[in-house]
Amino acid sequence: MYIVTAKEMYEVDRYAMEEIGISGSILMESAGRAIAGRMKPLIGTTDQILVLCGSGNNGGDGYVVARTLLNEGYDVAAVQVGRNLTADAAMHQQVYDRLGGEVMDVEADTFQPALEKADIIVDAMLGLGVRGKLRSPYTETVQAVNDSDALVFSIDLPSGVPADDAVEFEEAIQADYTFIIEAPKPSAFIQKTAPYYGEWKTVSIGLPAAYLGRQAGARIWTEQDVKRSFPIRQPFSHKGTNGKGFLIGGGIEMPGSVTMSSMAALRAGAGLLAVGTLRQVIPSVLSHLAEATFTSLDEENGVIVDTDDLDVSAYDAIVVGMGMGRGESTAALTKRVLEEAEVPVLLDADGLYHIKSDLEILRNRQAPTVLTPHPGEMAMLLDMKVPELLERPFELARKFAIVHQVHLVLKGTYTIITAPDGSQVVNTTGNPGLGKGGSGDVLSGILLAMLMQHEDPMEAIANGVYVHGKAADVLVEDAHSQQDLLATDLMKGLATVFRNISD
């Protein structure tokens, strides 16, 4: 499923109308009929339905919804919000009116009583072009709808929600359901705006799918994508062909981080795994898994430090960072790995802090580099506040990945994965049970295994993030709650996920 910005969607609309020859009024007809069809299972024949129509395309869609439901015997009235209707919206208002539909003005005395009596409100006021603070009469109408007890359906976006980011966002319709036209917009995945959508579904209105796919800069990574791209183990494969990974981390105070990453890497299919950690930490890791080998690293005061004789040439992928500490000598080791390794290197946790003052080192690498920050770590790399990052995660992640030529995994409820060319994938698996220490360590281990088994780094990362979240979903469905789920429990969920993928 594609994700499109307002600019991308406008271009698809333009192409459909000017190049293909589908008129705007036909697109409105298709949208309104499709949305009315999606609404009917959710409403009753005796419900009083109020459709709030703006002056643009969204309002035109609303008049088609009103006419379609009216023609099928539903109790419908329309409200005109705003002035100066576009030609297509005005045409559909006239058709609705000629069918006997009622149109009241939002400023008329009859509007507030109708709103109070409504069981269903259809929000068809504003669409893609909204940015900044709402103006009258939309401000008062949004407030009145949010104060009502009616079930609220929004068309494409809840009115007031921007399509792309939340920088100037202040207030909007709080929808129970949103029927998104053709493809979701970035704001459906941004922390500040996503809750306003309620439950959302896409509806197809006949826009050219191939052109939409070429315009879209982002997409949702689905189960079908995983099954299509997941590597199949060959009959004559062996531990060498399944990758030899190197995982560096685990100070004396955080042995669990490298332990969880190591367990996850092996569970996710790594053929061989070497763990670079402190000599004092090795027994702790070894007690949880016997399959790994170990490299004892130099230490000072219980943290890993740089060493001249570390050889990284024998590995197919490397993970650096978890539980290492943030001192200068520790950072020097991370930079050494980045400079010398000719294979994919993933930086997580403390490894991200090690490069903050030397980001140019990332551009100098020839092999893929993967960064897996949570919002706090990403804000640190960008030298900004977390709320500012969360208002523009798609834009900021894309700029960072392009400038520094990295694969960026911005973790969150909806994890955004960005390639060095700026293309983006959004993962929707996972649940709040992952919001505990150690979940990110498990993800890094899974990604290490995936990077060694895929030729395409973007597919490897997307599949790894999907599997990580899906393991949490499977466990919460079958054996755990979101409260008691631990990062180490994810190892048990991986087996079920891998079996389902291979079916």
Short mmCIF file of C-alpha atoms in Angstrom, two decimals:
data_model
loop_
_atom_site.label_atom_id
_atom_site.label_comp_id
_atom_site.label_asym_id
_atom_site.label_seq_id
_atom_site.Cartn_x
_atom_site.Cartn_y
_atom_site.Cartn_z
CA MET A 1 0.00 0.00 0.00
CA TYR A 2 1.40 3.38 -1.02
CA ILE A 3 1.63 6.50 1.16
CA VAL A 4 1.33 9.82 -0.68
CA THR A 5 1.95 13.43 0.26
CA ALA A 6 -0.50 16.15 -0.72
CA LYS A 7 1.79 17.20 -3.58
CA GLU A 8 2.03 13.63 -4.87
CA MET A 9 -1.75 13.17 -4.66
CA TYR A 10 -2.41 16.41 -6.53
CA GLU A 11 -0.12 15.20 -9.29
CA VAL A 12 -1.97 11.88 -9.53
CA ASP A 13 -5.29 13.75 -9.70
CA ARG A 14 -3.90 16.04 -12.41
CA TYR A 15 -2.64 13.09 -14.43
CA ALA A 16 -5.97 11.29 -14.14
CA MET A 17 -7.92 14.32 -15.32
CA GLU A 18 -5.59 15.90 -17.90
CA GLU A 19 -3.71 12.93 -19.30
CA ILE A 20 -6.19 10.07 -18.87
CA GLY A 21 -9.34 12.14 -19.30
CA ILE A 22 -11.24 11.25 -16.12
CA SER A 23 -13.19 14.34 -15.13
CA GLY A 24 -13.17 15.69 -11.60
CA SER A 25 -16.92 15.16 -11.31
CA ILE A 26 -16.51 11.46 -12.16
CA LEU A 27 -13.79 11.10 -9.52
CA MET A 28 -16.14 12.70 -6.98
CA GLU A 29 -18.93 10.35 -8.02
CA SER A 30 -16.64 7.34 -7.59
CA ALA A 31 -15.38 8.56 -4.22
CA GLY A 32 -18.80 9.36 -2.79
CA ARG A 33 -20.36 6.08 -3.90
CA ALA A 34 -17.43 4.04 -2.58
CA ILE A 35 -17.54 5.81 0.80
CA ALA A 36 -21.33 5.44 1.10
CA GLY A 37 -20.89 1.73 0.48
CA ARG A 38 -18.30 1.49 3.26
CA MET A 39 -20.57 3.43 5.62
CA LYS A 40 -23.71 1.32 5.26
CA PRO A 41 -22.57 -1.65 7.40
CA LEU A 42 -21.77 0.83 10.18
CA ILE A 43 -25.04 2.81 10.25
CA GLY A 44 -28.72 2.06 10.81
CA THR A 45 -31.62 2.82 8.51
CA THR A 46 -33.24 4.99 11.20
CA ASP A 47 -30.11 7.01 12.00
CA GLN A 48 -30.25 10.74 11.34
CA ILE A 49 -27.26 11.56 9.12
CA LEU A 50 -25.77 15.02 8.74
CA VAL A 51 -23.20 15.57 5.97
CA LEU A 52 -20.99 18.63 6.41
CA CYS A 53 -19.75 19.76 2.99
CA GLY A 54 -16.93 22.17 2.27
CA SER A 55 -16.53 24.18 -0.89
CA GLY A 56 -13.91 22.04 -2.63
CA ASN A 57 -13.43 18.44 -3.75
CA ASN A 58 -14.02 17.09 -0.26
CA GLY A 59 -17.40 18.80 -0.20
CA GLY A 60 -18.26 17.41 -3.62
CA ASP A 61 -17.53 13.92 -2.31
CA GLY A 62 -19.83 14.70 0.60
CA TYR A 63 -22.75 15.66 -1.63
CA VAL A 64 -22.38 12.37 -3.52
CA VAL A 65 -22.41 10.49 -0.19
CA ALA A 66 -25.54 12.40 0.87
CA ARG A 67 -27.31 11.77 -2.45
CA THR A 68 -26.38 8.07 -2.52
CA LEU A 69 -27.67 7.45 1.00
CA LEU A 70 -30.78 9.59 0.45
CA ASN A 71 -31.60 7.64 -2.69
CA GLU A 72 -31.42 4.41 -0.69
CA GLY A 73 -33.88 5.58 1.93
CA TYR A 74 -31.63 6.94 4.67
CA ASP A 75 -32.55 10.05 6.68
CA VAL A 76 -29.97 12.53 5.34
CA ALA A 77 -29.45 16.28 5.42
CA ALA A 78 -26.48 18.25 4.09
CA VAL A 79 -24.88 21.38 5.53
CA GLN A 80 -22.90 23.80 3.39
CA VAL A 81 -19.80 25.00 5.26
CA GLY A 82 -17.85 27.71 3.46
CA ARG A 83 -18.57 29.66 0.29
CA ASN A 84 -17.58 29.73 -3.39
CA LEU A 85 -17.97 26.07 -4.34
CA THR A 86 -15.81 24.69 -7.11
CA ALA A 87 -17.64 23.86 -10.33
CA ASP A 88 -17.61 20.10 -9.72
CA ALA A 89 -18.73 20.43 -6.09
CA ALA A 90 -21.53 22.84 -7.12
CA MET A 91 -22.72 20.41 -9.78
CA HIS A 92 -23.03 17.58 -7.25
CA GLN A 93 -24.81 19.90 -4.81
CA GLN A 94 -27.36 20.69 -7.53
CA VAL A 95 -27.94 17.02 -8.34
CA TYR A 96 -28.47 16.30 -4.64
CA ASP A 97 -30.85 19.26 -4.39
CA ARG A 98 -32.87 18.15 -7.44
CA LEU A 99 -33.27 14.71 -5.91
CA GLY A 100 -35.04 16.40 -3.00
CA GLY A 101 -32.12 16.62 -0.62
CA GLU A 102 -32.08 19.25 2.09
CA VAL A 103 -29.16 21.72 2.17
CA MET A 104 -28.89 24.05 5.15
CA ASP A 105 -26.31 26.75 5.75
CA VAL A 106 -23.87 26.28 8.60
CA GLU A 107 -24.78 29.73 9.91
CA ALA A 108 -28.54 29.11 9.82
CA ASP A 109 -30.52 28.73 13.03
CA THR A 110 -31.47 25.20 12.02
CA PHE A 111 -27.87 23.92 12.01
CA GLN A 112 -27.24 23.54 15.76
CA PRO A 113 -30.51 21.67 16.45
CA ALA A 114 -29.80 19.37 13.50
CA LEU A 115 -26.30 18.71 14.83
CA GLU A 116 -27.63 17.85 18.27
CA LYS A 117 -30.14 15.37 16.81
CA ALA A 118 -27.67 13.71 14.45
CA ASP A 119 -26.68 10.10 15.08
CA ILE A 120 -24.12 10.17 12.26
CA ILE A 121 -21.98 13.10 11.11
CA VAL A 122 -20.06 12.90 7.84
CA ASP A 123 -17.12 15.29 7.78
CA ALA A 124 -16.57 16.34 4.16
CA MET A 125 -15.38 19.86 4.88
CA LEU A 126 -11.66 20.11 4.18
CA GLY A 127 -9.21 17.94 2.31
CA LEU A 128 -5.57 17.82 1.35
CA GLY A 129 -4.72 21.48 1.23
CA VAL A 130 -5.26 22.37 4.88
CA ARG A 131 -2.33 23.92 6.75
CA GLY A 132 -2.27 26.14 9.78
CA LYS A 133 -5.02 27.34 12.05
CA LEU A 134 -8.62 26.88 10.94
CA ARG A 135 -10.76 29.92 10.28
CA SER A 136 -14.45 30.65 10.79
CA PRO A 137 -16.84 28.97 10.17
CA TYR A 138 -14.68 25.82 10.22
CA THR A 139 -13.29 26.50 13.70
CA GLU A 140 -16.73 26.66 15.30
CA THR A 141 -18.02 23.72 13.27
CA VAL A 142 -15.11 21.46 14.23
CA GLN A 143 -15.59 22.31 17.89
CA ALA A 144 -19.33 21.63 17.67
CA VAL A 145 -18.79 18.25 16.00
CA ASN A 146 -16.21 17.22 18.59
CA ASP A 147 -18.64 18.17 21.36
CA SER A 148 -21.42 16.04 19.89
CA ASP A 149 -22.23 12.43 20.77
CA ALA A 150 -22.66 11.39 17.13
CA LEU A 151 -20.57 8.80 15.32
CA VAL A 152 -18.21 10.75 13.06
CA PHE A 153 -16.99 9.68 9.61
CA SER A 154 -14.34 11.76 7.83
CA ILE A 155 -13.59 11.70 4.13
CA ASP A 156 -9.89 11.36 3.17
CA LEU A 157 -8.60 13.27 6.23
CA PRO A 158 -10.33 14.58 9.34
CA SER A 159 -10.91 18.27 8.66
CA GLY A 160 -8.09 20.32 10.12
CA VAL A 161 -5.49 17.57 9.96
CA PRO A 162 -2.67 18.38 7.52
CA ALA A 163 -1.77 15.69 5.02
CA ASP A 164 1.98 15.74 5.45
CA ASP A 165 3.12 16.92 8.88
CA ALA A 166 1.91 18.49 12.10
CA VAL A 167 4.04 21.62 12.36
CA GLU A 168 1.14 24.09 12.13
CA PHE A 169 -1.54 21.72 13.31
CA GLU A 170 -3.77 22.91 16.17
CA GLU A 171 -7.28 21.44 16.06
CA ALA A 172 -9.26 19.03 13.93
CA ILE A 173 -12.25 16.72 13.71
CA GLN A 174 -11.87 13.72 16.00
CA ALA A 175 -13.18 11.03 13.69
CA ASP A 176 -14.35 7.57 14.65
CA TYR A 177 -13.73 6.35 11.10
CA THR A 178 -11.86 7.89 8.19
CA PHE A 179 -12.28 6.70 4.62
CA ILE A 180 -9.04 7.62 2.90
CA ILE A 181 -9.11 8.26 -0.83
CA GLU A 182 -6.85 5.80 -2.67
CA ALA A 183 -3.77 5.96 -0.37
CA PRO A 184 -3.03 7.11 3.20
CA LYS A 185 -1.20 10.36 3.77
CA PRO A 186 1.84 10.74 6.06
CA SER A 187 -0.21 12.29 8.87
CA ALA A 188 -1.97 8.95 9.36
CA PHE A 189 1.34 7.72 10.83
CA ILE A 190 2.51 10.79 12.78
CA GLN A 191 2.10 10.66 16.54
CA LYS A 192 0.32 14.00 16.89
CA THR A 193 -2.17 13.56 14.06
CA ALA A 194 -2.77 9.81 13.72
CA PRO A 195 -5.27 9.58 16.63
CA TYR A 196 -7.65 11.99 14.86
CA TYR A 197 -8.24 9.45 12.07
CA GLY A 198 -9.86 6.89 14.34
CA GLU A 199 -10.09 3.61 12.46
CA TRP A 200 -9.21 4.17 8.83
CA LYS A 201 -9.66 2.30 5.58
CA THR A 202 -8.75 3.19 2.00
CA VAL A 203 -11.24 3.38 -0.84
CA SER A 204 -10.34 3.14 -4.51
CA ILE A 205 -11.89 5.69 -6.87
CA GLY A 206 -10.28 4.63 -10.15
CA LEU A 207 -7.10 6.71 -10.11
CA PRO A 208 -4.31 5.18 -12.27
CA ALA A 209 -2.60 2.79 -9.85
CA ALA A 210 0.66 2.47 -11.78
CA TYR A 211 1.13 6.24 -11.91
CA LEU A 212 0.27 6.56 -8.23
CA GLY A 213 2.95 3.99 -7.44
CA ARG A 214 5.54 5.92 -9.46
CA GLN A 215 4.71 9.17 -7.66
CA ALA A 216 4.59 7.81 -4.11
CA GLY A 217 7.76 8.24 -2.09
CA ALA A 218 6.65 5.88 0.66
CA ARG A 219 4.70 2.69 1.19
CA ILE A 220 3.49 0.37 3.94
CA TRP A 221 5.44 -2.88 4.18
CA THR A 222 2.84 -5.66 4.23
CA GLU A 223 2.78 -9.38 4.88
CA GLN A 224 2.64 -9.90 1.12
CA ASP A 225 5.85 -7.89 0.73
CA VAL A 226 7.54 -10.04 3.36
CA LYS A 227 6.47 -13.31 1.75
CA ARG A 228 7.53 -12.06 -1.68
CA SER A 229 11.00 -10.98 -0.61
CA PHE A 230 11.87 -13.32 2.26
CA PRO A 231 14.93 -15.50 1.52
CA ILE A 232 14.38 -19.23 1.05
CA ARG A 233 16.99 -21.51 2.55
CA GLN A 234 18.44 -23.80 -0.09
CA PRO A 235 18.81 -27.57 0.50
CA PHE A 236 22.60 -27.41 0.42
CA SER A 237 23.02 -24.25 2.50
CA HIS A 238 25.15 -24.41 5.64
CA LYS A 239 26.24 -22.19 8.50
CA GLY A 240 28.67 -20.32 6.28
CA THR A 241 26.14 -19.50 3.60
CA ASN A 242 23.71 -18.14 6.22
CA GLY A 243 26.16 -15.44 7.28
CA LYS A 244 28.80 -14.82 9.90
CA GLY A 245 27.86 -11.87 12.04
CA PHE A 246 29.81 -9.85 14.60
CA LEU A 247 27.99 -8.15 17.45
CA ILE A 248 29.96 -5.64 19.58
CA GLY A 249 28.55 -4.40 22.88
CA GLY A 250 27.83 -5.12 26.51
CA GLY A 251 29.61 -3.21 29.25
CA ILE A 252 29.93 -4.59 32.76
CA GLU A 253 26.72 -2.82 33.82
CA MET A 254 24.66 -3.82 30.75
CA PRO A 255 25.42 -7.43 29.83
CA GLY A 256 21.75 -8.08 29.03
CA SER A 257 21.77 -5.82 25.97
CA VAL A 258 24.31 -7.81 24.02
CA THR A 259 22.77 -11.05 25.28
CA MET A 260 19.35 -10.22 23.86
CA SER A 261 20.80 -9.03 20.56
CA SER A 262 22.82 -12.22 20.24
CA MET A 263 19.86 -14.47 21.00
CA ALA A 264 17.73 -12.61 18.47
CA ALA A 265 20.38 -12.81 15.73
CA LEU A 266 20.64 -16.56 16.09
CA ARG A 267 16.88 -17.05 16.32
CA ALA A 268 16.47 -14.94 13.18
CA GLY A 269 18.73 -17.25 11.21
CA ALA A 270 22.35 -16.10 11.49
CA GLY A 271 24.58 -19.02 10.53
CA LEU A 272 27.47 -18.02 12.78
CA LEU A 273 27.69 -15.32 15.42
CA ALA A 274 30.71 -13.87 17.18
CA VAL A 275 30.15 -11.60 20.17
CA GLY A 276 32.73 -8.94 20.94
CA THR A 277 32.42 -7.95 24.58
CA LEU A 278 34.29 -7.71 27.87
CA ARG A 279 35.88 -10.82 29.30
CA GLN A 280 33.79 -10.38 32.47
CA VAL A 281 30.57 -10.30 30.40
CA ILE A 282 31.19 -13.48 28.42
CA PRO A 283 30.00 -15.92 31.15
CA SER A 284 26.71 -13.99 31.44
CA VAL A 285 26.05 -14.17 27.71
CA LEU A 286 27.21 -17.77 27.50
CA SER A 287 24.74 -18.84 30.16
CA HIS A 288 21.88 -17.88 27.81
CA LEU A 289 23.21 -19.24 24.54
CA ALA A 290 25.85 -21.80 23.77
CA GLU A 291 25.84 -21.26 20.01
CA ALA A 292 27.90 -18.04 19.86
CA THR A 293 31.67 -17.61 19.86
CA PHE A 294 33.38 -14.75 21.65
CA THR A 295 36.05 -12.12 21.16
CA SER A 296 37.35 -10.53 24.35
CA LEU A 297 37.72 -6.76 23.91
CA ASP A 298 39.86 -4.28 25.84
CA GLU A 299 38.24 -2.45 28.71
CA GLU A 300 38.66 0.44 31.10
CA ASN A 301 36.49 0.83 34.19
CA GLY A 302 34.02 -1.75 32.96
CA VAL A 303 33.42 -0.38 29.45
CA ILE A 304 34.72 -1.43 26.03
CA VAL A 305 37.51 0.71 24.59
CA ASP A 306 39.37 0.92 21.29
CA THR A 307 41.94 -1.68 20.35
CA ASP A 308 44.41 -1.67 17.46
CA ASP A 309 44.29 -5.40 16.74
CA LEU A 310 40.55 -5.81 16.19
CA ASP A 311 40.01 -7.59 12.85
CA VAL A 312 36.59 -7.14 11.26
CA SER A 313 37.45 -8.59 7.85
CA ALA A 314 36.02 -12.07 8.52
CA TYR A 315 32.37 -11.03 8.95
CA ASP A 316 29.38 -10.54 6.65
CA ALA A 317 27.67 -7.87 8.80
CA ILE A 318 28.39 -6.09 12.07
CA VAL A 319 26.28 -4.52 14.82
CA VAL A 320 27.84 -1.99 17.20
CA GLY A 321 26.52 -0.08 20.16
CA MET A 322 24.31 -1.75 22.74
CA GLY A 323 25.51 -1.31 26.33
CA MET A 324 29.00 -0.10 25.32
CA GLY A 325 29.21 3.23 27.12
CA ARG A 326 29.76 6.66 25.59
CA GLY A 327 33.36 7.56 26.40
CA GLU A 328 35.81 8.87 23.80
CA SER A 329 37.87 5.69 23.70
CA THR A 330 34.72 3.62 23.21
CA ALA A 331 33.62 5.95 20.42
CA ALA A 332 37.02 5.48 18.78
CA LEU A 333 36.29 1.75 18.47
CA THR A 334 32.95 2.39 16.77
CA LYS A 335 34.60 4.76 14.30
CA ARG A 336 37.35 2.22 13.62
CA VAL A 337 34.72 -0.37 12.70
CA LEU A 338 32.97 2.09 10.39
CA GLU A 339 36.24 2.96 8.66
CA GLU A 340 37.59 -0.57 8.28
CA ALA A 341 34.55 -2.76 7.72
CA GLU A 342 33.64 -3.43 4.08
CA VAL A 343 30.31 -5.04 5.00
CA PRO A 344 27.01 -3.67 6.34
CA VAL A 345 27.38 -2.03 9.75
CA LEU A 346 24.41 -1.31 12.02
CA LEU A 347 24.70 1.30 14.77
CA ASP A 348 22.33 1.27 17.71
CA ALA A 349 22.13 2.72 21.22
CA ASP A 350 25.54 4.05 22.37
CA GLY A 351 26.92 3.59 18.86
CA LEU A 352 24.67 6.43 17.70
CA TYR A 353 26.12 8.77 20.30
CA HIS A 354 29.64 7.86 19.18
CA ILE A 355 29.14 9.40 15.73
CA LYS A 356 27.16 12.51 16.66
CA SER A 357 30.17 14.82 16.28
CA ASP A 358 31.57 13.03 13.22
CA LEU A 359 28.66 12.29 10.89
CA GLU A 360 30.88 12.72 7.84
CA ILE A 361 32.29 9.27 8.58
CA LEU A 362 28.98 7.83 7.39
CA ARG A 363 29.23 9.33 3.88
CA ASN A 364 32.72 7.93 3.43
CA ARG A 365 31.60 4.33 3.70
CA GLN A 366 31.10 2.22 0.58
CA ALA A 367 29.14 -0.60 2.24
CA PRO A 368 25.63 -0.05 3.67
CA THR A 369 25.29 1.68 7.03
CA VAL A 370 22.14 1.24 9.12
CA LEU A 371 21.15 3.52 12.01
CA THR A 372 18.30 2.47 14.33
CA PRO A 373 17.45 5.44 16.58
CA HIS A 374 14.38 5.91 18.73
CA PRO A 375 13.02 9.50 18.68
CA GLY A 376 15.28 10.64 21.52
CA GLU A 377 18.38 9.39 19.74
CA MET A 378 17.24 10.82 16.40
CA ALA A 379 16.63 14.20 18.00
CA MET A 380 20.14 14.00 19.44
CA LEU A 381 21.62 13.36 15.99
CA LEU A 382 19.67 16.29 14.56
CA ASP A 383 20.34 18.55 17.56
CA MET A 384 16.67 19.33 18.09
CA LYS A 385 13.90 18.65 20.58
CA VAL A 386 11.91 15.42 20.37
CA PRO A 387 8.52 17.16 19.83
CA GLU A 388 9.96 19.02 16.84
CA LEU A 389 11.17 15.73 15.35
CA LEU A 390 7.81 14.04 15.91
CA GLU A 391 6.01 16.77 13.98
CA ARG A 392 8.04 16.07 10.81
CA PRO A 393 9.42 12.53 11.02
CA PHE A 394 9.05 11.68 7.33
CA GLU A 395 10.70 14.85 6.10
CA LEU A 396 13.53 14.87 8.64
CA ALA A 397 14.30 11.18 8.26
CA ARG A 398 14.42 11.52 4.47
CA LYS A 399 16.78 14.50 4.59
CA PHE A 400 19.11 12.80 7.06
CA ALA A 401 19.27 9.54 5.10
CA ILE A 402 20.00 11.33 1.82
CA VAL A 403 22.60 13.71 3.23
CA HIS A 404 24.51 11.02 5.16
CA GLN A 405 23.80 8.14 2.76
CA VAL A 406 22.48 5.73 5.37
CA HIS A 407 19.55 3.41 5.86
CA LEU A 408 17.66 5.02 8.74
CA VAL A 409 15.25 3.09 10.97
CA LEU A 410 13.33 5.69 12.99
CA LYS A 411 11.63 3.53 15.59
CA GLY A 412 8.16 4.25 16.92
CA THR A 413 4.54 3.11 16.87
CA TYR A 414 4.93 3.32 13.10
CA THR A 415 8.59 2.74 12.33
CA ILE A 416 9.79 4.75 9.31
CA ILE A 417 12.56 3.13 7.29
CA THR A 418 14.39 5.41 4.86
CA ALA A 419 16.89 4.42 2.17
CA PRO A 420 19.83 6.58 1.05
CA ASP A 421 17.84 7.58 -2.05
CA GLY A 422 15.02 8.95 0.13
CA SER A 423 12.47 6.20 -0.53
CA GLN A 424 10.57 5.22 2.59
CA VAL A 425 8.78 2.22 4.05
CA VAL A 426 6.46 2.28 7.06
CA ASN A 427 6.00 -0.72 9.33
CA THR A 428 2.64 -1.15 11.08
CA THR A 429 3.27 -4.34 13.07
CA GLY A 430 3.92 -4.23 16.81
CA ASN A 431 2.06 -3.02 19.87
CA PRO A 432 2.70 -1.07 23.10
CA GLY A 433 4.13 -4.21 24.71
CA LEU A 434 7.35 -3.37 22.86
CA GLY A 435 7.72 -0.22 24.94
CA LYS A 436 10.20 -1.82 27.36
CA GLY A 437 13.96 -1.91 27.70
CA GLY A 438 15.61 -4.49 25.48
CA SER A 439 13.15 -4.40 22.59
CA GLY A 440 15.55 -2.33 20.50
CA ASP A 441 18.39 -4.74 21.28
CA VAL A 442 16.30 -7.61 19.98
CA LEU A 443 15.53 -5.66 16.81
CA SER A 444 19.22 -5.03 16.18
CA GLY A 445 19.94 -8.74 16.43
CA ILE A 446 17.15 -9.60 14.01
CA LEU A 447 18.39 -6.97 11.56
CA LEU A 448 21.91 -8.38 11.73
CA ALA A 449 20.60 -11.77 10.60
CA MET A 450 18.40 -10.23 7.89
CA LEU A 451 21.24 -8.12 6.46
CA MET A 452 23.29 -11.28 5.94
CA GLN A 453 20.50 -13.12 4.16
CA HIS A 454 19.12 -10.51 1.71
CA GLU A 455 20.84 -8.97 -1.27
CA ASP A 456 18.74 -5.81 -0.95
CA PRO A 457 19.44 -3.96 2.34
CA MET A 458 16.07 -2.17 2.23
CA GLU A 459 14.18 -5.46 1.98
CA ALA A 460 16.34 -6.93 4.74
CA ILE A 461 15.58 -4.05 7.10
CA ALA A 462 11.88 -3.86 6.27
CA ASN A 463 11.48 -7.60 6.81
CA GLY A 464 13.40 -7.47 10.07
CA VAL A 465 11.29 -4.64 11.47
CA TYR A 466 8.11 -6.41 10.35
CA VAL A 467 9.15 -9.69 11.98
CA HIS A 468 10.10 -7.94 15.23
CA GLY A 469 6.70 -6.25 15.53
CA LYS A 470 4.78 -9.29 14.36
CA ALA A 471 6.41 -11.44 17.03
CA ALA A 472 5.04 -9.06 19.66
CA ASP A 473 1.59 -9.18 18.05
CA VAL A 474 1.55 -12.99 17.99
CA LEU A 475 2.57 -13.21 21.64
CA VAL A 476 -0.06 -10.71 22.80
CA GLU A 477 -2.74 -12.55 20.84
CA ASP A 478 -1.87 -15.99 22.20
CA ALA A 479 0.04 -15.96 25.47
CA HIS A 480 0.88 -12.52 26.85
CA SER A 481 -0.56 -9.10 27.56
CA GLN A 482 0.97 -5.80 26.58
CA GLN A 483 1.82 -5.27 30.24
CA ASP A 484 3.78 -8.46 30.92
CA LEU A 485 5.52 -8.88 27.54
CA LEU A 486 9.31 -8.82 27.90
CA ALA A 487 11.96 -8.33 25.25
CA THR A 488 13.25 -11.85 25.86
CA ASP A 489 9.75 -13.22 25.19
CA LEU A 490 10.10 -12.09 21.58
CA MET A 491 12.40 -15.03 20.89
CA LYS A 492 9.40 -17.32 21.35
CA GLY A 493 7.27 -15.30 18.97
CA LEU A 494 9.84 -15.42 16.18
CA ALA A 495 9.28 -19.13 15.57
CA THR A 496 5.56 -18.61 14.90
CA VAL A 497 6.22 -15.65 12.62
CA PHE A 498 8.80 -17.50 10.55
CA ARG A 499 6.51 -20.50 10.18
CA ASN A 500 3.66 -18.29 8.98
CA ILE A 501 5.91 -16.53 6.48
CA SER A 502 7.03 -19.84 4.99
CA ASP A 503 3.48 -21.23 4.64
#
